[in-house]
PDB file of C-alpha atoms in Angstrom:
ATOM      1  CA  UNK R   1    -143.764  42.016   6.481  1.00  0.00           C
ATOM      2  CA  UNK R   2    -145.424  40.189   3.601  1.00  0.00           C
ATOM      3  CA  UNK R   3    -148.575  38.108   3.688  1.00  0.00           C
ATOM      4  CA  UNK R   4    -149.995  35.699   1.147  1.00  0.00           C
ATOM      5  CA  UNK R   5    -153.709  35.073   0.831  1.00  0.00           C
ATOM      6  CA  UNK R   6    -154.804  32.040  -1.135  1.00  0.00           C
ATOM      7  CA  UNK R   7    -158.175  31.500  -2.729  1.00  0.00           C
ATOM      8  CA  UNK R   8    -159.871  29.388  -5.354  1.00  0.00           C
ATOM      9  CA  UNK R   9    -159.864  25.990  -3.727  1.00  0.00           C
ATOM     10  CA  UNK R  10    -162.941  23.889  -3.326  1.00  0.00           C
ATOM     11  CA  UNK R  11    -164.723  20.749  -4.388  1.00  0.00           C
ATOM     12  CA  UNK R  12    -164.793  19.775  -8.030  1.00  0.00           C
ATOM     13  CA  UNK R  13    -165.643  16.663  -9.977  1.00  0.00           C
ATOM     14  CA  UNK R  14    -163.015  14.715 -11.858  1.00  0.00           C
ATOM     15  CA  UNK R  15    -162.292  16.326 -15.191  1.00  0.00           C
ATOM     16  CA  UNK R  16    -163.179  19.764 -13.937  1.00  0.00           C
ATOM     17  CA  UNK R  17    -161.052  22.851 -13.469  1.00  0.00           C
ATOM     18  CA  UNK R  18    -160.052  25.249 -10.726  1.00  0.00           C
ATOM     19  CA  UNK R  19    -157.858  28.298 -10.609  1.00  0.00           C
ATOM     20  CA  UNK R  20    -155.950  29.024  -7.447  1.00  0.00           C
ATOM     21  CA  UNK R  21    -154.838  32.546  -6.645  1.00  0.00           C
ATOM     22  CA  UNK R  22    -152.188  33.775  -4.271  1.00  0.00           C
ATOM     23  CA  UNK R  23    -152.135  37.497  -3.612  1.00  0.00           C
ATOM     24  CA  UNK R  24    -149.127  39.018  -1.932  1.00  0.00           C
ATOM     25  CA  UNK R  25    -149.410  42.163   0.122  1.00  0.00           C
ATOM     26  CA  UNK R  26    -147.239  44.195   2.412  1.00  0.00           C
ATOM     27  CA  UNK R  27    -143.764  45.543   1.987  1.00  0.00           C
ATOM     28  CA  UNK R  28    -143.264  43.970  -1.400  1.00  0.00           C
ATOM     29  CA  UNK R  29    -141.604  45.277  -4.501  1.00  0.00           C
ATOM     30  CA  UNK R  30    -141.542  42.317  -6.856  1.00  0.00           C
ATOM     31  CA  UNK R  31    -142.011  38.579  -6.715  1.00  0.00           C
ATOM     32  CA  UNK R  32    -138.698  37.033  -7.643  1.00  0.00           C
ATOM     33  CA  UNK R  33    -139.565  33.340  -7.536  1.00  0.00           C
ATOM     34  CA  UNK R  34    -142.798  31.518  -6.833  1.00  0.00           C
ATOM     35  CA  UNK R  35    -144.139  28.033  -6.586  1.00  0.00           C
ATOM     36  CA  UNK R  36    -147.161  25.966  -5.735  1.00  0.00           C
ATOM     37  CA  UNK R  37    -146.856  23.020  -3.398  1.00  0.00           C
ATOM     38  CA  UNK R  38    -149.352  20.458  -2.240  1.00  0.00           C
ATOM     39  CA  UNK R  39    -149.624  17.948   0.533  1.00  0.00           C
ATOM     40  CA  UNK R  40    -152.017  15.037   0.410  1.00  0.00           C
ATOM     41  CA  UNK R  41    -152.953  12.986   3.474  1.00  0.00           C
ATOM     42  CA  UNK R  42    -150.141  10.644   4.421  1.00  0.00           C
ATOM     43  CA  UNK R  43    -147.732  12.117   1.894  1.00  0.00           C
ATOM     44  CA  UNK R  44    -144.897  14.601   1.947  1.00  0.00           C
ATOM     45  CA  UNK R  45    -145.311  18.098   0.620  1.00  0.00           C
ATOM     46  CA  UNK R  46    -144.275  18.270  -3.013  1.00  0.00           C
ATOM     47  CA  UNK R  47    -143.565  20.968  -5.519  1.00  0.00           C
ATOM     48  CA  UNK R  48    -146.348  21.131  -8.077  1.00  0.00           C
ATOM     49  CA  UNK R  49    -145.211  24.034 -10.221  1.00  0.00           C
ATOM     50  CA  UNK R  50    -142.525  26.668 -10.093  1.00  0.00           C
ATOM     51  CA  UNK R  51    -141.893  29.903 -11.942  1.00  0.00           C
ATOM     52  CA  UNK R  52    -138.703  31.932 -11.930  1.00  0.00           C
ATOM     53  CA  UNK R  53    -138.362  35.645 -12.452  1.00  0.00           C
ATOM     54  CA  UNK R  54    -137.031  34.889 -15.907  1.00  0.00           C
ATOM     55  CA  UNK R  55    -140.208  33.087 -16.887  1.00  0.00           C
ATOM     56  CA  UNK R  56    -138.912  29.527 -16.667  1.00  0.00           C
ATOM     57  CA  UNK R  57    -141.398  26.977 -15.408  1.00  0.00           C
ATOM     58  CA  UNK R  58    -141.155  23.504 -14.010  1.00  0.00           C
ATOM     59  CA  UNK R  59    -143.880  21.042 -13.139  1.00  0.00           C
ATOM     60  CA  UNK R  60    -144.228  17.805 -11.322  1.00  0.00           C
ATOM     61  CA  UNK R  61    -144.557  14.935 -13.759  1.00  0.00           C
ATOM     62  CA  UNK R  62    -147.993  14.153 -12.415  1.00  0.00           C
ATOM     63  CA  UNK R  63    -149.410  17.532 -13.469  1.00  0.00           C
ATOM     64  CA  UNK R  64    -147.568  18.281 -16.702  1.00  0.00           C
ATOM     65  CA  UNK R  65    -149.969  19.197 -19.453  1.00  0.00           C
ATOM     66  CA  UNK R  66    -152.791  19.839 -16.999  1.00  0.00           C
ATOM     67  CA  UNK R  67    -151.601  22.615 -14.683  1.00  0.00           C
ATOM     68  CA  UNK R  68    -150.257  26.041 -15.587  1.00  0.00           C
ATOM     69  CA  UNK R  69    -148.502  28.464 -13.284  1.00  0.00           C
ATOM     70  CA  UNK R  70    -148.592  32.176 -14.049  1.00  0.00           C
ATOM     71  CA  UNK R  71    -148.234  35.567 -12.443  1.00  0.00           C
ATOM     72  CA  UNK R  72    -149.633  39.058 -12.706  1.00  0.00           C
ATOM     73  CA  UNK R  73    -146.806  41.381 -11.807  1.00  0.00           C
ATOM     74  CA  UNK R  74    -149.023  44.440 -11.539  1.00  0.00           C
ATOM     75  CA  UNK R  75    -151.164  42.746  -8.893  1.00  0.00           C
ATOM     76  CA  UNK R  76    -148.385  40.779  -7.182  1.00  0.00           C
ATOM     77  CA  UNK R  77    -150.540  37.721  -7.649  1.00  0.00           C
ATOM     78  CA  UNK R  78    -149.712  34.203  -8.760  1.00  0.00           C
ATOM     79  CA  UNK R  79    -152.082  31.631 -10.182  1.00  0.00           C
ATOM     80  CA  UNK R  80    -152.327  27.933 -10.703  1.00  0.00           C
ATOM     81  CA  UNK R  81    -154.728  26.916 -13.430  1.00  0.00           C
ATOM     82  CA  UNK R  82    -155.731  23.319 -12.836  1.00  0.00           C
ATOM     83  CA  UNK R  83    -157.459  21.460 -15.650  1.00  0.00           C
ATOM     84  CA  UNK R  84    -158.515  17.863 -16.109  1.00  0.00           C
ATOM     85  CA  UNK R  85    -158.451  17.359 -12.377  1.00  0.00           C
ATOM     86  CA  UNK R  86    -158.121  13.870 -10.978  1.00  0.00           C
ATOM     87  CA  UNK R  87    -158.981  12.484  -7.553  1.00  0.00           C
ATOM     88  CA  UNK R  88    -155.263  12.076  -6.873  1.00  0.00           C
ATOM     89  CA  UNK R  89    -154.909  15.861  -7.116  1.00  0.00           C
ATOM     90  CA  UNK R  90    -156.790  16.138  -3.839  1.00  0.00           C
ATOM     91  CA  UNK R  91    -154.552  17.941  -1.366  1.00  0.00           C
ATOM     92  CA  UNK R  92    -153.942  21.145   0.490  1.00  0.00           C
ATOM     93  CA  UNK R  93    -152.223  23.544  -1.861  1.00  0.00           C
ATOM     94  CA  UNK R  94    -149.750  26.137  -0.646  1.00  0.00           C
ATOM     95  CA  UNK R  95    -148.191  29.036  -2.465  1.00  0.00           C
ATOM     96  CA  UNK R  96    -144.634  30.019  -1.732  1.00  0.00           C
ATOM     97  CA  UNK R  97    -142.839  33.125  -2.904  1.00  0.00           C
ATOM     98  CA  UNK R  98    -139.485  34.738  -2.635  1.00  0.00           C
ATOM     99  CA  UNK R  99    -139.996  38.482  -2.759  1.00  0.00           C
ATOM    100  CA  UNK R 100    -137.776  41.470  -3.138  1.00  0.00           C
ATOM    101  CA  UNK R 101    -139.134  43.971  -0.643  1.00  0.00           C
ATOM    102  CA  UNK R 102    -139.143  47.716  -0.918  1.00  0.00           C
ATOM    103  CA  UNK R 103    -136.295  47.651   1.588  1.00  0.00           C
ATOM    104  CA  UNK R 104    -134.219  45.543  -0.829  1.00  0.00           C
ATOM    105  CA  UNK R 105    -134.512  42.397   1.245  1.00  0.00           C
ATOM    106  CA  UNK R 106    -135.132  38.925  -0.166  1.00  0.00           C
ATOM    107  CA  UNK R 107    -137.425  36.754   1.934  1.00  0.00           C
ATOM    108  CA  UNK R 108    -139.571  33.638   1.575  1.00  0.00           C
ATOM    109  CA  UNK R 109    -143.230  33.445   2.551  1.00  0.00           C
ATOM    110  CA  UNK R 110    -145.956  30.804   2.585  1.00  0.00           C
ATOM    111  CA  UNK R 111    -149.668  31.048   2.052  1.00  0.00           C
ATOM    112  CA  UNK R 112    -152.127  29.607   4.531  1.00  0.00           C
ATOM    113  CA  UNK R 113    -153.102  26.742   2.259  1.00  0.00           C
ATOM    114  CA  UNK R 114    -156.295  26.020   0.402  1.00  0.00           C
ATOM    115  CA  UNK R 115    -158.064  22.687   0.147  1.00  0.00           C
ATOM    116  CA  UNK R 116    -158.672  21.155  -3.252  1.00  0.00           C
ATOM    117  CA  UNK R 117    -160.898  18.110  -3.315  1.00  0.00           C
ATOM    118  CA  UNK R 118    -161.582  16.211  -6.520  1.00  0.00           C
ATOM    119  CA  UNK R 119    -164.383  13.708  -6.421  1.00  0.00           C
ATOM    120  CA  UNK R 120    -164.697  10.724  -8.699  1.00  0.00           C
TER     121      UNK R 120
END
């Protein structure tokens, strides 16, 4: 059993910054793959940023140059640094990880979501 706890969301003015955190706990050995998704009202959930175990990253075109995904392996925590925020970034953000558990099992897990609201 693995659980993800997200934090760092909130209300920020346009042009500001936030850093989202996603801490994994439970029967986890390493985080193999991870990503941040978001879902705005009336829109489908989309991949914002992804990071592979090899260190490769990919970003949605709308956030390239503004968002950075990273991880702290020692803490089993992933981050999304969000700079130059725009009102269109307003959404619920979810972390998603594929973990290699101590029992040598690969499984996917989702965070509970955290609201990011960017005011104009």
